[in-house]
Amino acid sequence: MTVTNSKRIRYAVIGLGWIAQEDVLPAFAHTENSQLVALFSEDPIKREELGKQYGVKTYAYEEYDNCLKSGEIDAVYIALPNHLHCDYTVRAAKAGVHVLCEKPMAVTEQECEQMIRACLENNVKLMIAYRLHFDKANMQAVEIVNSGKIGEPRIFNSVFSQKVVEGNVRLEPISNGGGTVYDMGIYCINATRYLFQDEPTEVVAFSASKPEKRFDEADEMTSAILRFPGERLATFTSSFGAAPVSTLVVAGTKGDLRMDSAYSYQGELKQQITINNETQEQSFPAGSQFAAEIIYFSDCVLTGIDPEPSGEEGLADIRIIRAINQSAQTGQPVQLGEFKRQHRPTADQIIQRPESQQPELIHAADPSGKS
């Protein structure tokens, strides 16, 4: 992909939790068309220490609207808890500031539609941060599956799990965008949609939780079955209570494609293709997927191109997540209305940048509690 270099898009990162500190902020060092100029946090120690570290201005959340109107930023990267995505996106759009928003896009379909509408009405770009849409391993998997190499793709199966400690924001109530499907299942849902190149028509799901306080308001794990047109089935399990696993399999009529560390952003992503009992293996460095998505979004702003992981892409996943959670709560299958997507990620979007060095975290920890 060609990257425009004539100007640098100035970003404010909103929210300085684990993912922002570990991956988003360091990624700017690997972007040639993007510049980090401001940070937002309610924590004064984060503001002071990270402001000095990156040499940028810092703000409390109550200063958000003033900063948006200041003319000092062109775009925001929203890395806030899920239930805040809609409000902060709409406010940025009304100020004419472009929005790169972490996934899941929002909590409800109505919030997604509000975000899309606000950005359209104010002529600003909106992209949802699907970093794997720029990852070589995943986008080559799309090409392999759709080339017919493994025959007709019939089955998708995935497990994505990690251990999450009590008190982590991911354990917020499901009504607030917490739980395993919003946080981890979204990767499996998005992968099966881009690998099958289609939208599911029906879902059924079950949740299970150990009787532990940390799972009082969010599920420990959920398993879902998604029915796709052409009588294809996709299954996945997302979990906050098991050892880290990140795998997917697509089984076709001639062979299968398997990925280990399928959704990872550090280390290597491994791919196996088996046809007629012969297996080919390949490994791909994860690199800085966060730098890749920032570069791509800045290029869209500079050239006027509409981003591929659009608001509609975010909405497509939220409607499925909501149906899965509804099915898990009621014990009944949920039918999905028709939903058409004109654009899907392809290998043309691959952007590779070196992996960022992991910084020391300030008042932040990964989901397992490691700081």
PDB file of C-alpha atoms in Angstrom, residues 6 10 18 34 41 55 70 110 114 128 143 161 182 216 229 233-234 243 255-256 260 262 311 328 337-338 340 359:
ATOM      1  CA  SER A   6       3.208  15.197   2.424  1.00  0.00           C
ATOM      2  CA  ARG A  10      -1.810  15.250  14.542  1.00  0.00           C
ATOM      3  CA  TRP A  18      -2.878  -0.832  29.184  1.00  0.00           C
ATOM      4  CA  SER A  34       1.257  10.705  11.933  1.00  0.00           C
ATOM      5  CA  SER A  41      -6.430  10.808  31.212  1.00  0.00           C
ATOM      6  CA  GLY A  55       6.947  15.364  24.925  1.00  0.00           C
ATOM      7  CA  SER A  70      -8.299  24.359  19.635  1.00  0.00           C
ATOM      8  CA  GLN A 110     -28.013   2.387  17.945  1.00  0.00           C
ATOM      9  CA  GLN A 114     -25.201   7.501  15.930  1.00  0.00           C
ATOM     10  CA  ILE A 128     -12.631   1.192  13.768  1.00  0.00           C
ATOM     11  CA  GLU A 143      -6.316 -14.848  -0.045  1.00  0.00           C
ATOM     12  CA  SER A 161      -8.827 -17.128  25.868  1.00  0.00           C
ATOM     13  CA  TYR A 182     -17.241  -7.827  23.272  1.00  0.00           C
ATOM     14  CA  ASP A 216     -20.651 -11.748  39.000  1.00  0.00           C
ATOM     15  CA  PRO A 229     -25.317 -18.702   3.853  1.00  0.00           C
ATOM     16  CA  LEU A 233     -21.023 -23.111  10.245  1.00  0.00           C
ATOM     17  CA  ALA A 234     -18.620 -21.117  12.407  1.00  0.00           C
ATOM     18  CA  ALA A 243      -4.793 -20.160  29.800  1.00  0.00           C
ATOM     19  CA  GLY A 255      -7.792 -29.131   2.987  1.00  0.00           C
ATOM     20  CA  ASP A 256      -7.549 -26.793   5.949  1.00  0.00           C
ATOM     21  CA  ASP A 260      -1.694 -20.255  16.011  1.00  0.00           C
ATOM     22  CA  ALA A 262      -4.008 -15.889  15.163  1.00  0.00           C
ATOM     23  CA  GLY A 311     -18.260   2.313  10.985  1.00  0.00           C
ATOM     24  CA  ALA A 328     -26.725 -16.994  25.793  1.00  0.00           C
ATOM     25  CA  GLY A 337     -31.670  -9.661   9.604  1.00  0.00           C
ATOM     26  CA  GLU A 338     -30.039  -9.154   6.223  1.00  0.00           C
ATOM     27  CA  LYS A 340     -24.725  -6.429   3.273  1.00  0.00           C
ATOM     28  CA  PRO A 359       7.606   0.664  27.665  1.00  0.00           C
TER      29      PRO A 359
END
